[in-house]
Coordinates of N, CA and C in Angstrom, one line a residue:
X1 N -25.3 -76.1 38.7 CA -24.3 -75.4 37.9 C -23.2 -76.3 37.5
X2 N -22.8 -77.1 38.4 CA -21.7 -78.0 38.1 C -22.1 -79.0 37.0
X3 N -23.4 -79.4 37.1 CA -23.9 -80.4 36.1 C -23.9 -79.7 34.7
X4 N -24.3 -78.4 34.6 CA -24.3 -77.7 33.4 C -22.9 -77.6 32.8
X5 N -21.9 -77.3 33.7 CA -20.5 -77.3 33.2 C -20.0 -78.6 32.7
X6 N -20.5 -79.7 33.4 CA -20.1 -81.0 32.9 C -20.7 -81.3 31.6
X7 N -22.0 -81.0 31.4 CA -22.6 -81.2 30.1 C -22.0 -80.4 29.0
X8 N -21.7 -79.2 29.3 CA -21.0 -78.3 28.3 C -19.6 -78.8 27.9
X9 N -18.9 -79.3 28.9 CA -17.6 -79.9 28.6 C -17.7 -81.2 27.8
X10 N -18.7 -82.0 28.0 CA -18.9 -83.2 27.3 C -19.3 -82.9 25.8
X11 N -20.1 -81.9 25.7 CA -20.6 -81.4 24.3 C -19.4 -80.9 23.5
X12 N -18.6 -80.1 24.2 CA -17.4 -79.6 23.5 C -16.4 -80.7 23.1
X13 N -16.3 -81.7 24.0 CA -15.4 -82.8 23.7 C -15.9 -83.6 22.5
X14 N -17.2 -83.8 22.4 CA -17.8 -84.5 21.2 C -17.6 -83.6 19.9
X15 N -17.7 -82.3 20.0 CA -17.5 -81.5 18.9 C -16.1 -81.5 18.4
X16 N -15.2 -81.5 19.3 CA -13.7 -81.4 19.0 C -13.3 -82.8 18.5
X17 N -13.9 -83.9 18.8 CA -13.6 -85.2 18.4 C -13.8 -85.3 16.9
X18 N -12.8 -85.8 16.1 CA -12.9 -85.9 14.7 C -13.3 -84.5 14.0
X19 N -12.7 -83.5 14.5 CA -13.0 -82.1 14.0 C -12.8 -82.0 12.5
X20 N -11.7 -82.5 12.0 CA -11.4 -82.4 10.6 C -12.4 -83.1 9.7
X21 N -12.8 -84.3 10.1 CA -13.9 -85.0 9.4 C -15.2 -84.2 9.4
X22 N -15.5 -83.7 10.5 CA -16.8 -82.9 10.6 C -16.7 -81.6 9.8
X23 N -15.6 -81.0 9.7 CA -15.4 -79.8 8.9 C -15.5 -80.2 7.4
X24 N -14.9 -81.3 7.0 CA -15.0 -81.8 5.6 C -16.4 -82.1 5.3
X25 N -17.2 -82.7 6.2 CA -18.6 -83.0 5.9 C -19.4 -81.8 5.7
X26 N -19.1 -80.8 6.5 CA -19.8 -79.5 6.4 C -19.5 -78.9 5.0
X27 N -18.3 -78.9 4.6 CA -17.9 -78.3 3.3 C -18.6 -79.1 2.2
X28 N -18.6 -80.4 2.3 CA -19.3 -81.2 1.2 C -20.8 -80.9 1.2
X29 N -21.4 -80.7 2.3 CA -22.8 -80.4 2.4 C -23.1 -79.0 1.7
X30 N -22.2 -78.1 2.0 CA -22.4 -76.7 1.3 C -22.2 -76.8 -0.2
X31 N -21.2 -77.6 -0.6 CA -21.0 -77.8 -2.1 C -22.3 -78.4 -2.7
X32 N -22.8 -79.5 -2.1 CA -24.0 -80.1 -2.6 C -25.2 -79.2 -2.7
X33 N -25.3 -78.4 -1.7 CA -26.4 -77.4 -1.6 C -26.3 -76.4 -2.7
X34 N -25.1 -75.9 -3.0 CA -24.9 -75.0 -4.1 C -25.2 -75.7 -5.5
X35 N -24.8 -76.9 -5.7 CA -25.0 -77.6 -6.9 C -26.5 -77.8 -7.1
X36 N -27.2 -78.2 -6.1 CA -28.7 -78.5 -6.2 C -29.4 -77.2 -6.5
X37 N -29.0 -76.1 -5.8 CA -29.6 -74.8 -6.1 C -29.4 -74.4 -7.5
X38 N -28.1 -74.6 -8.0 CA -27.8 -74.2 -9.3 C -28.5 -75.0 -10.4
X39 N -29.0 -76.2 -10.1 CA -29.6 -77.0 -11.1 C -31.2 -76.9 -11.0
X40 N -31.7 -75.9 -10.3 CA -33.1 -75.7 -10.3 C -33.5 -75.4 -11.8
X41 N -34.8 -75.7 -12.1 CA -35.3 -75.4 -13.4 C -35.5 -73.9 -13.6
X42 N -35.2 -73.5 -14.8 CA -35.4 -72.1 -15.1 C -36.1 -72.0 -16.5
X43 N -36.9 -70.9 -16.7 CA -37.5 -70.7 -18.0 C -36.9 -69.4 -18.6
X44 N -36.6 -69.4 -19.9 CA -36.0 -68.2 -20.5 C -36.6 -68.1 -21.9
X45 N -36.7 -66.9 -22.4 CA -37.1 -66.7 -23.8 C -35.9 -66.3 -24.6
X46 N -35.7 -67.1 -25.7 CA -34.6 -66.8 -26.6 C -35.1 -66.4 -27.9
X47 N -34.4 -65.4 -28.5 CA -34.7 -64.9 -29.9 C -33.8 -65.7 -30.8
X48 N -34.3 -66.6 -31.6 CA -33.5 -67.5 -32.4 C -33.7 -67.2 -33.9
X49 N -32.6 -67.1 -34.6 CA -32.7 -66.8 -36.1 C -33.5 -67.9 -36.8
X50 N -34.4 -67.5 -37.7 CA -35.2 -68.5 -38.4 C -34.5 -68.8 -39.7
X51 N -34.2 -70.1 -39.9 CA -33.6 -70.5 -41.2 C -34.4 -71.6 -41.7
X52 N -35.2 -71.4 -42.8 CA -36.1 -72.4 -43.3 C -35.4 -73.3 -44.3
X53 N -34.1 -73.2 -44.5 CA -33.4 -74.0 -45.4 C -33.2 -73.4 -46.8
X54 N -32.6 -74.2 -47.7 CA -32.4 -73.7 -49.0 C -33.6 -73.6 -49.9
X55 N -34.0 -72.5 -50.3 CA -35.1 -72.3 -51.2 C -34.7 -72.8 -52.6
X56 N -35.6 -73.5 -53.3 CA -35.2 -74.0 -54.7 C -34.6 -72.8 -55.5
X57 N -33.6 -73.1 -56.3 CA -32.9 -72.1 -57.1 C -33.8 -71.3 -58.1
X58 N -34.9 -72.0 -58.5 CA -35.8 -71.3 -59.5 C -36.8 -70.4 -58.8
X59 N -36.8 -70.3 -57.5 CA -37.8 -69.5 -56.7 C -37.0 -68.5 -55.9
X60 N -37.7 -67.3 -55.6 CA -37.1 -66.4 -54.6 C -38.2 -65.8 -53.7
X61 N -37.8 -65.5 -52.5 CA -38.7 -64.9 -51.5 C -38.9 -63.4 -51.9
X62 N -40.1 -63.0 -52.0 CA -40.4 -61.6 -52.3 C -41.0 -60.8 -51.2
X63 N -41.4 -61.5 -50.1 CA -41.9 -60.7 -48.9 C -40.8 -60.6 -47.9
X64 N -41.1 -60.0 -46.8 CA -40.1 -59.9 -45.7 C -40.6 -60.8 -44.5
X65 N -40.2 -62.1 -44.6 CA -40.6 -63.0 -43.5 C -39.9 -62.7 -42.2
X66 N -40.4 -63.1 -41.1 CA -39.7 -62.9 -39.8 C -38.3 -63.5 -39.9
X67 N -37.4 -62.8 -39.3 CA -36.0 -63.3 -39.2 C -35.7 -64.1 -37.9
X68 N -36.5 -63.8 -36.9 CA -36.3 -64.4 -35.6 C -37.6 -64.9 -35.0
X69 N -37.5 -66.0 -34.3 CA -38.7 -66.5 -33.5 C -38.3 -66.5 -32.1
X70 N -39.3 -66.2 -31.2 CA -39.1 -66.3 -29.8 C -39.4 -67.6 -29.2
X71 N -38.5 -68.3 -28.6 CA -38.7 -69.6 -28.1 C -38.6 -69.5 -26.6
X72 N -39.6 -70.1 -25.9 CA -39.6 -70.2 -24.4 C -39.1 -71.6 -24.1
X73 N -37.9 -71.6 -23.4 CA -37.3 -72.9 -23.1 C -37.2 -73.1 -21.6
X74 N -37.1 -74.3 -21.2 CA -37.0 -74.7 -19.8 C -36.0 -75.8 -19.6
X75 N -35.2 -75.7 -18.5 CA -34.2 -76.7 -18.2 C -33.4 -76.3 -17.0
X76 N -32.4 -77.1 -16.7 CA -31.5 -76.7 -15.6 C -31.0 -75.3 -15.8
X77 N -31.0 -74.6 -14.7 CA -30.7 -73.1 -14.7 C -29.3 -72.9 -15.4
X78 N -28.3 -73.7 -15.0 CA -27.0 -73.5 -15.5 C -26.9 -73.7 -17.0
X79 N -27.7 -74.6 -17.5 CA -27.7 -74.9 -19.0 C -28.5 -73.9 -19.7
X80 N -29.7 -73.5 -19.2 CA -30.6 -72.6 -19.9 C -29.9 -71.2 -20.0
X81 N -29.3 -70.7 -18.9 CA -28.7 -69.4 -18.9 C -27.5 -69.3 -19.8
X82 N -26.8 -70.4 -20.0 CA -25.7 -70.4 -20.9 C -26.0 -70.7 -22.4
X83 N -27.3 -71.0 -22.6 CA -27.7 -71.4 -24.0 C -27.7 -70.2 -24.9
X84 N -27.0 -70.3 -26.0 CA -26.9 -69.3 -27.1 C -27.9 -69.6 -28.2
X85 N -28.5 -68.5 -28.8 CA -29.4 -68.8 -29.9 C -28.9 -69.6 -31.0
X86 N -27.6 -69.6 -31.3 CA -27.1 -70.4 -32.4 C -26.9 -71.9 -32.0
X87 N -27.2 -72.2 -30.8 CA -27.2 -73.6 -30.3 C -28.6 -74.3 -30.6
X88 N -29.6 -73.5 -31.0 CA -30.9 -74.0 -31.3 C -31.1 -74.0 -32.8
X89 N -31.5 -75.2 -33.3 CA -31.7 -75.3 -34.8 C -33.1 -75.8 -35.0
X90 N -33.6 -75.4 -36.2 CA -34.9 -75.8 -36.7 C -34.7 -77.1 -37.5
X91 N -35.3 -78.2 -37.0 CA -35.1 -79.5 -37.6 C -35.9 -79.5 -38.9
X92 N -35.3 -80.3 -39.9 CA -36.0 -80.4 -41.2 C -35.7 -79.3 -42.1
X93 N -36.1 -79.4 -43.3 CA -35.9 -78.4 -44.3 C -37.2 -78.1 -45.0
X94 N -37.7 -76.9 -44.6 CA -39.0 -76.5 -45.1 C -39.0 -76.2 -46.6
X95 N -37.8 -75.9 -47.1 CA -37.7 -75.6 -48.5 C -38.2 -76.6 -49.4
X96 N -38.2 -77.9 -49.0 CA -38.7 -79.0 -49.9 C -40.3 -78.9 -50.0
X97 N -40.9 -78.3 -49.0 CA -42.4 -78.2 -49.0 C -42.9 -76.9 -49.6
X98 N -42.1 -76.0 -50.0 CA -42.6 -74.7 -50.5 C -42.8 -74.8 -52.0
X99 N -43.7 -73.9 -52.5 CA -44.0 -73.8 -53.9 C -44.2 -72.4 -54.3
X100 N -44.4 -72.1 -55.5 CA -44.6 -70.7 -56.0 C -45.9 -70.2 -55.3
X101 N -45.9 -68.9 -54.9 CA -47.0 -68.3 -54.3 C -46.9 -68.2 -52.8
X102 N -48.1 -68.1 -52.1 CA -48.1 -68.0 -50.7 C -47.8 -69.4 -50.0
X103 N -46.9 -69.3 -49.0 CA -46.6 -70.5 -48.3 C -46.7 -70.2 -46.8
X104 N -47.4 -71.0 -46.0 CA -47.5 -70.8 -44.6 C -46.8 -71.9 -43.9
X105 N -45.7 -71.6 -43.1 CA -45.0 -72.6 -42.4 C -45.4 -72.6 -40.9
X106 N -45.9 -73.7 -40.5 CA -46.4 -73.9 -39.1 C -45.2 -74.3 -38.2
X107 N -44.9 -73.6 -37.2 CA -43.8 -73.9 -36.3 C -44.3 -74.4 -35.0
X108 N -43.7 -75.5 -34.5 CA -44.1 -76.1 -33.2 C -42.8 -76.3 -32.4
X109 N -43.0 -76.4 -31.1 CA -41.8 -76.6 -30.2 C -41.0 -77.9 -30.6
X110 N -41.7 -78.9 -31.0 CA -41.0 -80.2 -31.3 C -40.1 -80.1 -32.5
X111 N -40.2 -79.1 -33.3 CA -39.4 -79.0 -34.5 C -38.0 -78.4 -34.2
X112 N -37.8 -77.8 -33.0 CA -36.5 -77.2 -32.7 C -35.7 -78.2 -31.9
X113 N -34.4 -78.2 -32.3 CA -33.4 -79.1 -31.7 C -32.6 -78.3 -30.7
X114 N -32.7 -78.7 -29.4 CA -32.0 -78.0 -28.3 C -31.1 -79.0 -27.6
X115 N -30.1 -78.5 -26.8 CA -29.3 -79.5 -26.1 C -30.1 -80.4 -25.1
X116 N -29.5 -81.5 -24.8 CA -30.2 -82.5 -23.9 C -30.4 -81.8 -22.6
X117 N -31.6 -82.1 -22.0 CA -32.0 -81.5 -20.7 C -32.8 -80.2 -20.9
X118 N -32.9 -79.7 -22.1 CA -33.6 -78.4 -22.3 C -34.8 -78.8 -23.1
X119 N -36.0 -78.2 -22.8 CA -37.2 -78.4 -23.7 C -37.7 -77.1 -24.1
X120 N -38.3 -77.1 -25.3 CA -38.9 -75.9 -25.9 C -40.4 -76.0 -25.5
X121 N -40.9 -74.9 -24.8 CA -42.2 -74.9 -24.3 C -43.2 -74.2 -25.4
X122 N -42.7 -73.1 -26.0 CA -43.6 -72.5 -27.0 C -42.7 -71.7 -28.0
X123 N -43.4 -71.4 -29.2 CA -42.7 -70.7 -30.3 C -43.7 -69.6 -30.7
X124 N -43.1 -68.4 -30.9 CA -43.8 -67.2 -31.3 C -43.1 -66.5 -32.4
X125 N -43.6 -66.2 -33.5 CA -44.9 -66.7 -34.0 C -45.0 -68.1 -34.3
X126 N -46.1 -68.7 -34.3 CA -46.3 -70.1 -34.6 C -46.5 -70.4 -36.1
X127 N -46.6 -69.3 -36.8 CA -46.8 -69.5 -38.3 C -46.1 -68.4 -39.0
X128 N -45.4 -68.8 -40.1 CA -44.6 -67.8 -40.8 C -45.0 -67.8 -42.3
X129 N -45.2 -66.7 -42.9 CA -45.6 -66.6 -44.3 C -44.4 -66.3 -45.2
X130 N -44.3 -67.1 -46.3 CA -43.3 -66.9 -47.3 C -44.0 -66.8 -48.6
X131 N -43.7 -65.7 -49.4 CA -44.2 -65.6 -50.7 C -43.1 -65.8 -51.7
X132 N -43.3 -66.8 -52.6 CA -42.2 -67.1 -53.5 C -42.7 -66.9 -54.9
X133 N -41.7 -66.3 -55.7 CA -42.0 -66.1 -57.2 C -40.9 -66.7 -58.0
X134 N -41.2 -67.1 -59.2 CA -40.1 -67.7 -60.0 C -39.0 -66.6 -60.3
X135 N -37.8 -67.1 -60.4 CA -36.7 -66.2 -60.7 C -36.6 -65.9 -62.2
X136 N -36.4 -64.7 -62.5 CA -36.3 -64.3 -63.9 C -34.9 -63.6 -64.1
X137 N -34.3 -63.9 -65.2 CA -33.0 -63.3 -65.5 C -33.1 -62.6 -66.9
X138 N -32.6 -61.4 -66.9 CA -32.6 -60.6 -68.2 C -31.2 -59.9 -68.3
X139 N -30.9 -59.7 -69.6 CA -29.7 -58.9 -69.9 C -30.2 -57.5 -70.4
X140 N -29.7 -56.5 -69.8 CA -30.2 -55.1 -70.1 C -29.0 -54.3 -70.6
X141 N -29.2 -53.5 -71.6 CA -28.2 -52.6 -72.1 C -28.0 -51.5 -71.2
X142 N -26.8 -51.1 -70.9 CA -26.5 -50.0 -70.1 C -26.6 -48.7 -70.9
X143 N -27.5 -47.8 -70.6 CA -27.7 -46.5 -71.3 C -27.5 -45.4 -70.3
X144 N -26.4 -44.7 -70.4 CA -26.1 -43.6 -69.5 C -27.1 -42.4 -69.7
X145 N -27.5 -41.8 -68.6 CA -28.4 -40.6 -68.7 C -27.7 -39.5 -67.9
X146 N -27.7 -38.4 -68.5 CA -27.0 -37.2 -67.9 C -28.1 -36.2 -67.5
X147 N -27.8 -35.5 -66.4 CA -28.6 -34.4 -65.9 C -27.8 -33.2 -65.8
X148 N -28.5 -32.1 -65.9 CA -27.8 -30.8 -65.7 C -27.1 -30.3 -67.0
X149 N -26.5 -29.2 -66.9 CA -25.7 -28.6 -68.0 C -24.3 -28.6 -67.6
X150 N -23.5 -28.7 -68.7 CA -22.0 -28.6 -68.5 C -21.6 -27.2 -68.1
X151 N -20.5 -27.1 -67.4 CA -20.0 -25.8 -67.1 C -19.6 -25.1 -68.3
X152 N -19.6 -23.8 -68.3 CA -19.2 -22.9 -69.4 C -17.8 -23.3 -69.9
X153 N -17.7 -23.4 -71.2 CA -16.4 -23.7 -71.8 C -16.1 -25.2 -71.9
X154 N -17.0 -26.1 -71.4 CA -16.8 -27.6 -71.5 C -17.8 -28.1 -72.5
X155 N -17.4 -29.2 -73.2 CA -18.3 -29.9 -74.1 C -18.2 -31.4 -73.8
X156 N -19.2 -32.1 -74.2 CA -19.3 -33.6 -73.9 C -18.6 -34.3 -75.1
X157 N -17.7 -35.1 -74.8 CA -17.0 -35.9 -75.8 C -17.6 -37.2 -76.0
X158 N -16.9 -38.2 -76.5 CA -17.4 -39.5 -76.8 C -17.8 -40.2 -75.5
X159 N -18.9 -40.9 -75.5 CA -19.4 -41.6 -74.3 C -19.1 -43.1 -74.6
X160 N -18.4 -43.7 -73.6 CA -18.1 -45.2 -73.7 C -18.7 -45.8 -72.4
X161 N -19.3 -47.0 -72.6 CA -19.9 -47.7 -71.4 C -19.2 -49.1 -71.4
X162 N -18.8 -49.4 -70.2 CA -18.2 -50.8 -70.0 C -18.7 -51.3 -68.7
X163 N -19.4 -52.4 -68.6 CA -19.9 -53.2 -69.7 C -21.0 -52.6 -70.5
X164 N -21.2 -53.1 -71.7 CA -22.3 -52.6 -72.5 C -23.7 -53.1 -72.0
X165 N -23.7 -54.3 -71.4 CA -24.9 -54.8 -70.8 C -24.6 -55.5 -69.5
X166 N -25.7 -55.6 -68.7 CA -25.6 -56.3 -67.4 C -26.7 -57.3 -67.3
X167 N -26.4 -58.3 -66.4 CA -27.3 -59.4 -66.2 C -28.1 -59.1 -64.9
X168 N -29.4 -59.0 -64.9 CA -30.2 -58.7 -63.8 C -31.1 -59.9 -63.4
X169 N -31.1 -60.3 -62.1 CA -31.8 -61.4 -61.6 C -32.8 -60.9 -60.6
X170 N -34.1 -61.3 -60.7 CA -35.1 -60.8 -59.8 C -36.4 -61.6 -59.9
X171 N -37.4 -61.3 -59.2 CA -38.7 -62.0 -59.3 C -39.3 -61.7 -60.7
X172 N -40.0 -62.7 -61.2 CA -40.6 -62.6 -62.5 C -41.8 -61.6 -62.5
X173 N -42.5 -61.5 -61.4 CA -43.7 -60.7 -61.4 C -43.5 -59.2 -61.3

């Protein structure tokens, strides 16, 4: 019994020795543990707006292409969870490669620019269809059309239109 008390006293003495330094070491270990846990890899799916660049002025898109693509990204948890869709951009300008008619744009993870430390694993859809037609411009005369009958006791006076014509821009087809 006496020996156990002696050992317990010696152990307590060692624990109390440099107590501040030991407490500081414990605190530092906890902080490092939290940082390492926070930097574990995470995977997230982001819906990113798809911008194919400036379409040539003489062409216009006539179909409804997808507006967003789903990107699966992986990286440090703190970075990936804070990543906003507007921080991801599509590298290059597809508009240079498009022509009149059907165009199919193949999308791959390598084409997207993301912050350092983050990688794009997959893109969905991997292919986007753009249908382009030449732009046509016409001037059309404004001709008012009236429906129904005037109320009793009223008559239609002079009809004036301003502007007399309008410029309309749309697909040629």
